[in-house]
Tab-separated table of C-alpha atoms and ligand atoms in Angstrom:
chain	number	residue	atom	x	y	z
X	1	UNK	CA	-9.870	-22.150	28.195
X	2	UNK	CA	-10.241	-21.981	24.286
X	3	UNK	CA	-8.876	-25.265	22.678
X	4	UNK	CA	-9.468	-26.215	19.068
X	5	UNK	CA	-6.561	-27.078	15.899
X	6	UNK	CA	-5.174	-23.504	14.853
X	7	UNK	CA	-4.913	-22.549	11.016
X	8	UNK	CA	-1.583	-22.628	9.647
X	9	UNK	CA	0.306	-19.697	7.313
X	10	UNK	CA	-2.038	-17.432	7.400
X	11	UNK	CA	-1.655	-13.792	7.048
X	12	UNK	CA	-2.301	-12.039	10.452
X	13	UNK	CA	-2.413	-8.727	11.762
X	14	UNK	CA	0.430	-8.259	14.412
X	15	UNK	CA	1.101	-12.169	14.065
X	16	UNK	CA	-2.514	-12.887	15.730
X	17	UNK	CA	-5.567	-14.641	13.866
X	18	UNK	CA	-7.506	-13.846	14.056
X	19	UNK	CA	-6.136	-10.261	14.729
X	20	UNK	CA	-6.063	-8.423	17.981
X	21	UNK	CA	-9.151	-7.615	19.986
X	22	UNK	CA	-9.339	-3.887	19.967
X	23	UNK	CA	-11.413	-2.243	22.741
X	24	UNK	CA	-11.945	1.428	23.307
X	25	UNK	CA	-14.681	3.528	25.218
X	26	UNK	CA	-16.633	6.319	23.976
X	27	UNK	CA	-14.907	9.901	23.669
X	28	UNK	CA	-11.245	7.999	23.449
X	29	UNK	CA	-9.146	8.494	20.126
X	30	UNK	CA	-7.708	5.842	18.088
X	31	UNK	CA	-4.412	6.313	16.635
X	32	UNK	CA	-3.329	3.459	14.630
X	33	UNK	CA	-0.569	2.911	12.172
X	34	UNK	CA	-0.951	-0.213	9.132
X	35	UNK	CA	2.268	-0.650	8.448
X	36	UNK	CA	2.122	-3.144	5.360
X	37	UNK	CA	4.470	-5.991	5.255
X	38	UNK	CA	2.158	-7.888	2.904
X	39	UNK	CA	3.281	-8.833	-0.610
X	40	UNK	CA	0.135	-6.822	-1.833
X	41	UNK	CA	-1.460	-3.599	-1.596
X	42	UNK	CA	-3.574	-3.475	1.302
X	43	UNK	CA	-5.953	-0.851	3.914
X	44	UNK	CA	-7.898	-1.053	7.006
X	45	UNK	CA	-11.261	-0.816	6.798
X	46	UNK	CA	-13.306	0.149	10.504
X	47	UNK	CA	-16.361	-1.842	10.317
X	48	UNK	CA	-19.073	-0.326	12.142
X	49	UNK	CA	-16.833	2.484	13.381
X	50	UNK	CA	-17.991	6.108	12.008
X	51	UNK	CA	-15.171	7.888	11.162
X	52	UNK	CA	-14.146	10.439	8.623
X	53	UNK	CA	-13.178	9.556	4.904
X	54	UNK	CA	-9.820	9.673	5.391
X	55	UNK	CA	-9.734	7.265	8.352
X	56	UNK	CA	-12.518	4.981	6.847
X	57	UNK	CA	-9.953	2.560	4.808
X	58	UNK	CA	-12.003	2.716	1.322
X	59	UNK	CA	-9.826	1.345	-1.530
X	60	UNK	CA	-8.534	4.818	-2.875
X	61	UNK	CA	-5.952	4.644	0.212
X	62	UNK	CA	-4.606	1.332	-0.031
X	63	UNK	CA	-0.610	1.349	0.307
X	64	UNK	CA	1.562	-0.467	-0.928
X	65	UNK	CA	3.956	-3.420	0.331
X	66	UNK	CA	6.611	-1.504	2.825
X	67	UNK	CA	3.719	1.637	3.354
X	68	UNK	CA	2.247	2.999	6.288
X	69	UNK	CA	-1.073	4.221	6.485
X	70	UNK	CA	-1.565	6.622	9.701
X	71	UNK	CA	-5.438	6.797	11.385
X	72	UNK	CA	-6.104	9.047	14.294
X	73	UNK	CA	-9.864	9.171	15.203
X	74	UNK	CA	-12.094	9.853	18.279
X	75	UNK	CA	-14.857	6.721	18.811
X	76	UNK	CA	-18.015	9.016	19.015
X	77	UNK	CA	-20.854	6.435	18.787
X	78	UNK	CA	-22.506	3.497	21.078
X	79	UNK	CA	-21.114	0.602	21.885
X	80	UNK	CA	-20.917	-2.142	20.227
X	81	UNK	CA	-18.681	-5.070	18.420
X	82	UNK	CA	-17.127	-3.644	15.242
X	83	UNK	CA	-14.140	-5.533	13.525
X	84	UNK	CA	-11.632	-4.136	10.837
X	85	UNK	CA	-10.322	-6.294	7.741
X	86	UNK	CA	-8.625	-5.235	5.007
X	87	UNK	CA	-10.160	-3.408	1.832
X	88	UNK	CA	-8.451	-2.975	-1.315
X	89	UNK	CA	-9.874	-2.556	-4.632
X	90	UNK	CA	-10.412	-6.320	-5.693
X	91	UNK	CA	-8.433	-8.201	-3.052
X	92	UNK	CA	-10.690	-7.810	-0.103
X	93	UNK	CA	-12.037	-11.197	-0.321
X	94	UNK	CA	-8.592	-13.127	-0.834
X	95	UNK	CA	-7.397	-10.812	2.335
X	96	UNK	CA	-9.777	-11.660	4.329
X	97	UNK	CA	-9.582	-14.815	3.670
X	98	UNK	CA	-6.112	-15.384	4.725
X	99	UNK	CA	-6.371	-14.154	8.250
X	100	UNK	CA	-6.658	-10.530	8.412
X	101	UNK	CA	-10.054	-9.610	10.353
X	102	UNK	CA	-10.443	-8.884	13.998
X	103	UNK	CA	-12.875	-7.410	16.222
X	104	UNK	CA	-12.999	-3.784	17.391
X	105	UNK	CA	-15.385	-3.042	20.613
X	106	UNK	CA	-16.466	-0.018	22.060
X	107	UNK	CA	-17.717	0.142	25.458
X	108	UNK	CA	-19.894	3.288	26.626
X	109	UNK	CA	-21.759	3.857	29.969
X	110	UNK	CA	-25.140	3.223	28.838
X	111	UNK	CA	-24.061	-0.338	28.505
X	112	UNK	CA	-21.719	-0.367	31.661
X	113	UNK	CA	-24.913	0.322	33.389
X	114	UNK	CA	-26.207	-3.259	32.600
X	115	UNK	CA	-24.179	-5.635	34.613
X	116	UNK	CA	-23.660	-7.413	31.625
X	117	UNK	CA	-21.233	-10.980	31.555
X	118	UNK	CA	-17.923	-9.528	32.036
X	119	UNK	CA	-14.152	-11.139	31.716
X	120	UNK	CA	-13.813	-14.529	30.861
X	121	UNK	CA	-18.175	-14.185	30.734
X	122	UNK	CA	-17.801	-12.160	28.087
X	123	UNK	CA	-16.431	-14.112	24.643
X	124	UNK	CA	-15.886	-12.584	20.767
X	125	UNK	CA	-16.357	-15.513	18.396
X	126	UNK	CA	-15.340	-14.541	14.904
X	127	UNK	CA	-17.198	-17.539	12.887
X	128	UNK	CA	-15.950	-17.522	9.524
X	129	UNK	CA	-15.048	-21.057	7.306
X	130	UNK	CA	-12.285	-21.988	5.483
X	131	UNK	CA	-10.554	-24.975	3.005
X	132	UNK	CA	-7.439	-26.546	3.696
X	133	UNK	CA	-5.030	-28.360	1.532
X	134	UNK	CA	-3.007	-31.395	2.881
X	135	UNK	CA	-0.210	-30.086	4.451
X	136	UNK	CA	-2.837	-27.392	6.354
X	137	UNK	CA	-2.725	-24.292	4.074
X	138	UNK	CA	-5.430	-22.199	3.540
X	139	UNK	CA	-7.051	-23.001	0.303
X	140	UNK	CA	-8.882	-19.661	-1.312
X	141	UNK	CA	-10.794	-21.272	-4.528
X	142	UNK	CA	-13.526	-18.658	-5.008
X	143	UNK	CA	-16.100	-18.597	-7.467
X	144	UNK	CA	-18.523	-15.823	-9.038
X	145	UNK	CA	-21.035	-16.906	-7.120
X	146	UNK	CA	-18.790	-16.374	-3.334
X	147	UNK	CA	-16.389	-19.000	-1.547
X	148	UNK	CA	-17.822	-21.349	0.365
X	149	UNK	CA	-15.111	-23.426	2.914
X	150	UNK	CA	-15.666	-27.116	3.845
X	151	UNK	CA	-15.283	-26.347	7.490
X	152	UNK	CA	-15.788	-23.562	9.996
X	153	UNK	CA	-13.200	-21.925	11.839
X	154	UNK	CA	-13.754	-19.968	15.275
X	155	UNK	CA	-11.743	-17.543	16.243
X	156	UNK	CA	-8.944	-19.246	13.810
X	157	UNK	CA	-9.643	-22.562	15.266
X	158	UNK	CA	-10.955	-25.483	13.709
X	159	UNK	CA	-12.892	-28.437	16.194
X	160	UNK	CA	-12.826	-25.624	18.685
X	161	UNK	CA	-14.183	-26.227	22.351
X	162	UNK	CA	-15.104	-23.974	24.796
X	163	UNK	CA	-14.807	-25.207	28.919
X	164	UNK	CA	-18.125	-23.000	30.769
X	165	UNK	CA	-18.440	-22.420	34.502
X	166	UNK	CA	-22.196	-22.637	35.590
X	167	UNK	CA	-22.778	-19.266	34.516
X	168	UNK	CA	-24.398	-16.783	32.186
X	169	UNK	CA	-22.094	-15.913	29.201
X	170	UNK	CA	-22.096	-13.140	27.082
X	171	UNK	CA	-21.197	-14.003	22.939
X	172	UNK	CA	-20.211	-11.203	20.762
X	173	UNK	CA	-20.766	-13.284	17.013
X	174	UNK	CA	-19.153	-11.972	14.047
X	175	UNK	CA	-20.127	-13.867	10.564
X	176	UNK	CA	-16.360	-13.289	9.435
X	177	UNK	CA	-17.093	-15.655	6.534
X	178	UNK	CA	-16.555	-14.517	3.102
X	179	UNK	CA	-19.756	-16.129	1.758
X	180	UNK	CA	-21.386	-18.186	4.256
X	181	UNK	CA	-24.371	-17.180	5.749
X	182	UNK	CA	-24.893	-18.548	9.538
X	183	UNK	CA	-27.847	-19.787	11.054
X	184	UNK	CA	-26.874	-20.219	14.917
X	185	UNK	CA	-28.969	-22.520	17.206
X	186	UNK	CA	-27.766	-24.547	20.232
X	187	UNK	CA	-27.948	-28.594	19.595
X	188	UNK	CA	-29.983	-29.222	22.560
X	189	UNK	CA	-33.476	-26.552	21.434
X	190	UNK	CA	-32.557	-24.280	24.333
X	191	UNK	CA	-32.951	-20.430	23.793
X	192	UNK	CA	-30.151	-17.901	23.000
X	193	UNK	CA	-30.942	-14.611	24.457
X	194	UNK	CA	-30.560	-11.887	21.751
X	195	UNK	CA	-29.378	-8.470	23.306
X	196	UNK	CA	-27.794	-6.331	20.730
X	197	UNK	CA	-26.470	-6.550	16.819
X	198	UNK	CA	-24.259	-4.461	14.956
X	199	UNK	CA	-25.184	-1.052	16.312
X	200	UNK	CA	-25.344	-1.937	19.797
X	201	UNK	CA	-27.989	-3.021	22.330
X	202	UNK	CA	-31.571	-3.735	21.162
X	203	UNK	CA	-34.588	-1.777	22.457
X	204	UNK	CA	-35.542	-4.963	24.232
X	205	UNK	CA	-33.804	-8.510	24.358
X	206	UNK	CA	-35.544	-11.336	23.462
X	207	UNK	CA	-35.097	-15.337	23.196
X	208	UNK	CA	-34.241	-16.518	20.177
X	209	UNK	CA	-34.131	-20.520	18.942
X	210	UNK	CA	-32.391	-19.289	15.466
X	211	UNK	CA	-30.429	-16.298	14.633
X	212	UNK	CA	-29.360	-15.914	11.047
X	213	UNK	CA	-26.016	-13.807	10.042
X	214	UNK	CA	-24.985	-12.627	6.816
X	215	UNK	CA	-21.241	-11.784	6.586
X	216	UNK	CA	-20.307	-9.156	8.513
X	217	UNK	CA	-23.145	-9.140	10.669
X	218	UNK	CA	-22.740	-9.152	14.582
X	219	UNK	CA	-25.040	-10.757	17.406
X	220	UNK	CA	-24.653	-10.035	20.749
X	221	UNK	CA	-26.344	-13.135	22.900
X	222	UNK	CA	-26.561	-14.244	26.221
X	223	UNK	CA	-26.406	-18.256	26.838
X	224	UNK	CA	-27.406	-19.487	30.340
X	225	UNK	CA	-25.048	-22.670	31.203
X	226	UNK	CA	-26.624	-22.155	34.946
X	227	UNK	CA	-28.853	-25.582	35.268
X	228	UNK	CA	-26.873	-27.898	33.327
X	229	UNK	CA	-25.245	-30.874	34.945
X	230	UNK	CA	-21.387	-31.080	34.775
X	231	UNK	CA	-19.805	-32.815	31.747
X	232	UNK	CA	-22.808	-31.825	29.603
X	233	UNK	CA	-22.230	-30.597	26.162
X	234	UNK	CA	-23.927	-28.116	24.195
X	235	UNK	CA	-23.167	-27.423	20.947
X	236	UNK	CA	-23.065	-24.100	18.700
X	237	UNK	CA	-24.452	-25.504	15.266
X	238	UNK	CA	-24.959	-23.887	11.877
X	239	UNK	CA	-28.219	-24.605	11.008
X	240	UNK	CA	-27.922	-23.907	7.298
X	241	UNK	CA	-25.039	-26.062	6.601
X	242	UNK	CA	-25.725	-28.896	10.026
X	243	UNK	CA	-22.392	-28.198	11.049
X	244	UNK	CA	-21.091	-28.184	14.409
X	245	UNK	CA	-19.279	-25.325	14.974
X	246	UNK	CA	-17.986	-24.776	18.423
X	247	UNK	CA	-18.417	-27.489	21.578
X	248	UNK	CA	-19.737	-26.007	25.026
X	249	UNK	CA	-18.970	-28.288	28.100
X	250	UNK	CA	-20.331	-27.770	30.795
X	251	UNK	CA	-17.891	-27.821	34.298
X	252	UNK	CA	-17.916	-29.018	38.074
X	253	UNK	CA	-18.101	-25.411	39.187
X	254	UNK	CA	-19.973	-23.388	42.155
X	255	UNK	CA	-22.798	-21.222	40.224
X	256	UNK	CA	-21.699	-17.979	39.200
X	257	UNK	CA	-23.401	-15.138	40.226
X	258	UNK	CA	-25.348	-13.349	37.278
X	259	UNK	CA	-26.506	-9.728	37.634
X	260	UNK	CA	-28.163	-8.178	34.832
X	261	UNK	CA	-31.880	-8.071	34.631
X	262	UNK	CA	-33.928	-9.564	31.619
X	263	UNK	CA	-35.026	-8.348	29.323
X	264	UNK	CA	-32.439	-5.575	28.502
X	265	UNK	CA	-33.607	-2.447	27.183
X	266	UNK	CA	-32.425	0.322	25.423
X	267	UNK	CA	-33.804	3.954	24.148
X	268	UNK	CA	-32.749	4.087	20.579
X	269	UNK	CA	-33.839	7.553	18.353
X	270	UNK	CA	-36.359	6.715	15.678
X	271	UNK	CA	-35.670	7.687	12.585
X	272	UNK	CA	-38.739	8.623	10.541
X	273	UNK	CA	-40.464	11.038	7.957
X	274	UNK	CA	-38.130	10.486	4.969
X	275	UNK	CA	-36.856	13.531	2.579
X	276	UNK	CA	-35.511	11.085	0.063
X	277	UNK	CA	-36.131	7.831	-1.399
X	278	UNK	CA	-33.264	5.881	-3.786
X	279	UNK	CA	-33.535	2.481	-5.299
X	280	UNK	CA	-30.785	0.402	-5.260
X	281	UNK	CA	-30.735	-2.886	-7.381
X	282	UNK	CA	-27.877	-5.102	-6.532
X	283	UNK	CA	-27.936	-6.926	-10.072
X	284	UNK	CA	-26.174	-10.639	-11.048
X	285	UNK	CA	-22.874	-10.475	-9.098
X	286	UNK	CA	-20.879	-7.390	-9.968
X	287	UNK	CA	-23.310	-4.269	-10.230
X	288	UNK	CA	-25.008	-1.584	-8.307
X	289	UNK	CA	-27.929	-0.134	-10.271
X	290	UNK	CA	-26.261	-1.897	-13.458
X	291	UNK	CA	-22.765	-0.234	-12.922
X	292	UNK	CA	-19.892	-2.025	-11.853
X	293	UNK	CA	-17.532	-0.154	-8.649
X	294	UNK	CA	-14.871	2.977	-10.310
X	295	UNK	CA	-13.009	3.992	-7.740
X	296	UNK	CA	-13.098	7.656	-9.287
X	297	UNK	CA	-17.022	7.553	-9.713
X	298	UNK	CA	-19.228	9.286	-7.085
X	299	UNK	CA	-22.368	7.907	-7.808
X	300	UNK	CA	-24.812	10.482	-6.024
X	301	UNK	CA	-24.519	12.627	-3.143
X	302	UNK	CA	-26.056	12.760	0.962
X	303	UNK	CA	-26.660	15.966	2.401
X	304	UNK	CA	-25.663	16.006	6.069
X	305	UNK	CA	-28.278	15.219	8.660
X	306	UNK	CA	-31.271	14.607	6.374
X	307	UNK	CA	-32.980	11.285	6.489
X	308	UNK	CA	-32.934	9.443	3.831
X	309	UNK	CA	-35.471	6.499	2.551
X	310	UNK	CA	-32.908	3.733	0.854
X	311	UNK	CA	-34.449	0.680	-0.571
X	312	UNK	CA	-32.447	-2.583	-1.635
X	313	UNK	CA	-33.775	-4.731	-4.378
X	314	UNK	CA	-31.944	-7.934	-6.224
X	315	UNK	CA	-32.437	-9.376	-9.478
X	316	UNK	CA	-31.128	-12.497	-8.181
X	317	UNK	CA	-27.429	-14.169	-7.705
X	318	UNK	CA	-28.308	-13.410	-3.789
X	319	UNK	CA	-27.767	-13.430	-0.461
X	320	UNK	CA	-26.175	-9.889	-0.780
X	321	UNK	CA	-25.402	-8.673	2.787
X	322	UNK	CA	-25.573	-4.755	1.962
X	323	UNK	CA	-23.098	-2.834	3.965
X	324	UNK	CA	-22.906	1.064	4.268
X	325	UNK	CA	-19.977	3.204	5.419
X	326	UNK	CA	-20.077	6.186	7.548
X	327	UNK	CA	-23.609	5.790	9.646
X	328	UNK	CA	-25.658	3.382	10.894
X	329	UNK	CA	-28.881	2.780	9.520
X	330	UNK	CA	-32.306	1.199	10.747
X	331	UNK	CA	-34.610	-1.527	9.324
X	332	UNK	CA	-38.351	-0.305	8.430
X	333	UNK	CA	-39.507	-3.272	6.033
X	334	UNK	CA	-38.266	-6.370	4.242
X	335	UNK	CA	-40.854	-7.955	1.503
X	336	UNK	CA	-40.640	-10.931	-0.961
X	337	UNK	CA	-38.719	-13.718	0.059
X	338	UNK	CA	-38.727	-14.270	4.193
X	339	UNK	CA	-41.204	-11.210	3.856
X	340	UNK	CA	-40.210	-10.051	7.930
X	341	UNK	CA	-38.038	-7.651	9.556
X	342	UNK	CA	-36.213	-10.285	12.246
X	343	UNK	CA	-35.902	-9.170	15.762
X	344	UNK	CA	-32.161	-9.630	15.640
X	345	UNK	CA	-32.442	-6.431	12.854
X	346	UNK	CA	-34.211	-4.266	15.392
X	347	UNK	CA	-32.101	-0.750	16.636
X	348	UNK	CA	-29.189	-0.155	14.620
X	349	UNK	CA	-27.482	-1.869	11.987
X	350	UNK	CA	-24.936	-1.629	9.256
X	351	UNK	CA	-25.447	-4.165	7.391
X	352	UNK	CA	-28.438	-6.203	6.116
X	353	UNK	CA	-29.126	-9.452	4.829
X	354	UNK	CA	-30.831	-9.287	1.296
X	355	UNK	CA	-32.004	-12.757	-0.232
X	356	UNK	CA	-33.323	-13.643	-3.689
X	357	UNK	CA	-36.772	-12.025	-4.001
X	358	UNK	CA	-36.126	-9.491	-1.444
X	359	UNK	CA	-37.026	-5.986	-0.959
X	360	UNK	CA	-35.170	-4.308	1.682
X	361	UNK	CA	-36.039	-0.995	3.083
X	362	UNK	CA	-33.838	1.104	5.549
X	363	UNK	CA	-34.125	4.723	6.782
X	364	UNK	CA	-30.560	6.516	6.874
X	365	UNK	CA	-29.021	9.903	8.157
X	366	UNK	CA	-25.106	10.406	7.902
X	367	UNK	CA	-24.698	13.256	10.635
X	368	UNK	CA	-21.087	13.301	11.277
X	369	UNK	CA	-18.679	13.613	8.175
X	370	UNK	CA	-19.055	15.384	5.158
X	371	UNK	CA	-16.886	13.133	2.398
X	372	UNK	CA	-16.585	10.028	0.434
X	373	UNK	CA	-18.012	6.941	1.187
X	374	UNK	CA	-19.166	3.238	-0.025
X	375	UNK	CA	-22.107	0.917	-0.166
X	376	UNK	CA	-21.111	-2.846	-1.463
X	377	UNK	CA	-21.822	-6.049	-1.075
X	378	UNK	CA	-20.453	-7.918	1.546
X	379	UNK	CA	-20.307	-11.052	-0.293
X	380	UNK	CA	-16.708	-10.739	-0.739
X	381	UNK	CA	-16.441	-11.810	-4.143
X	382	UNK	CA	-19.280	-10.069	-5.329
X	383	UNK	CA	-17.497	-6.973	-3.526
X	384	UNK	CA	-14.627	-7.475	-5.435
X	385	UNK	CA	-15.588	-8.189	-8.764
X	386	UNK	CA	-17.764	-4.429	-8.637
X	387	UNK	CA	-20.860	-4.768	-6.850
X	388	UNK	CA	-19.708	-1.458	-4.600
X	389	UNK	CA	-20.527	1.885	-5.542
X	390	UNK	CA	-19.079	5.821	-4.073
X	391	UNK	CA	-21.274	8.425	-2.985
X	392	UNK	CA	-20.242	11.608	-1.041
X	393	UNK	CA	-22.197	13.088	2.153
X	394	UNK	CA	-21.880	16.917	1.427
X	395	UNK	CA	-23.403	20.255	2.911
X	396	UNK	CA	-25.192	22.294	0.990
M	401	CU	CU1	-23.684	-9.781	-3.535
């Protein structure tokens, strides 16, 4: 039972907010049609999903109001929890925003093999926060430095509360905030088990008091409501800002069986030994390397299969949550600043949290797609004002 206050006039894909949950296994194809009633020029963007150019949603194929945009792609990678939101050239963060972001999760065997929470065990919260006006409308005031909301929303509802059988859940956590980095911890100290992230499982689970999310980050955790009396409540809570952000209460039910075995493990290629190595400063709040985003600019070119050494560095203006299209990347070292790789950045990622004083460095190979993709900021409004930059995977 999911109970909360729902967000008024928002904008929603197929009428749902947030939009429908997508869920596909390995090896199927997607074929999905945008059709864009919106009064602005919009595209869908396939976070996490490695696809082609042409069925990535990067600003160059936004459509406009009364347009169709056509995607047909097979889901050749791991699961995981992905989402889609819009992204147009400058409006991704007002999109957004207003409603349009769901989740997008691909099941494989691998994970199937895990006798993992399942069903109603098995719950997306997209965590993202929001203002409100009066009469209930969204209220999108944002400011160079990112919108920040006055309250958080899950899964579109405000207050939310969440009735648990005495069981093992599975969570599948989306920071779907604009601006808002998360620090998730339950009220009462007791430990979420971390499993997986944005590219899928981890090579081992672990328990976690704290997991921190930039936006656009996932976290895959189980929570064990097992030995709790009935009528007791747990809450989610946002460290960073003390907010509660989604009520747990505990129910007069017979245990339920849990069958997965802890700690969860999973063999994940390393990527090592480097070709390349590229710098990239995100500086103040609009620039890659001191340029600001041209949708006609390629900025430098991948060849196909190589790994690549890419290291993220800030002058300041942070967090920047640096997000790459078209492959997954892994986390080798993080200095200045919290100076530590976190175990929730193990395995694969695609996006990673980069704070003031920060040094960031990730190893990278695109094997799939030759063709044009981006790196930005997913600090929406830094995203938007230019901090995003082309580049274009190529064979030689
Ligand atoms: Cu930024």
């Amino acid at each position: 039972m999911w109970e909360g206050e729902l967000a008024q006039e928002v904008w929603a894909y197929n009428e749902s907010f947030p939009g429908p949950m997508i869920r596909a296994n390995r090896g199927e194809t997607a074929k999905i049609t945008f059709k864009n009633n919106l009064p602005a020029h919009s595209i869908i963007h396939w976070h996490g999903l490695v696809v082609g150019t042409e069925n990535d949603g990067q600003p160059q194929h936004a459509v406009h109001t009364g347009g169709t945009y056509n995607y047909d792609f097979e889901i050749n990678q791991r699961a995981a929890f992905n989402w889609y939101h819009p992204h147009p050239h400058m409006m991704t963060g007002e999109q957004v925003y207003n409603g349009l972001a769901g989740g997008f999760i691909v099941n494989d065997s691998e994970e199937a093999s895990k006798n993992l929470p399942a069903g109603k065990y098995e719950v997306p919260l997209v965590i993202r926060d929001a203002s409100f006006s009066k009469s209930g409308a969204l209220l999108y005031k944002p400011t160079s430095g990112g919108f920040l909301g006055q309250v958080a929303l899950v899964n579109g509802t405000k207050d939310p509360y969440l009735d648990v059988d005495k069981a093992v859940y599975r969570f599948r956590v989306l920071n779907g905030a604009n601006s808002r980095v998360f620090g998730l911890e339950l009220s009462n100290g007791a430990p979420m088990h971390l499993i997986g992230n944005d590219g899928g499982l981890l090579p081992a689970s672990t328990d976690m008091a704290r997991i921190d999310m930039g936006n656009g980050e996932r976290t895959d955790i189980l929570v064990d409501f097992r030995n709790y009396k009935p009528g007791t409540k747990i809450m989610l809570r946002d460290a960073r800002s003390g907010w509660d952000i989604l009520e747990f209460r505990v129910g007069n039910t017979q245990e339920i069986p849990f069958y997965a075995s802890l700690p969860i493990s999973s063999d994940i290629e390393k990527l090592n030994s480097p070709v390349v190595t590229r710098t990239f400063s995100f500086d103040g709040m609009t620039k890659i390397n001191g340029k600001v985003y041209e949708m006609d600019r390629i900025d430098w070119t991948v060849k196909r299969g190589q790994v690549e050494r890419w290291v993220f560095k800030t002058n300041g203006n942070a967090p920047h949550p640096v997000h790459i299209h078209g492959a997954s990347f892994q986390i080798q070292s993080r200095s200045g600043g919290r100076n530590r790789v976190f175990a929730w950045e193990a395995g694969w990622k695609d996006t990673v949290l980069l704070e003031d004083r920060e040094t960031v460095t990730v190893l990278i190979r695109f094997d799939n797609f030759v063709g044009r993709y981006v790196m930005h900021c997913h600090k929406l409004e830094h995203e938007d004002m230019g901090m995003m930059a082309n580049f274009e995977v190529v064979d030689q």
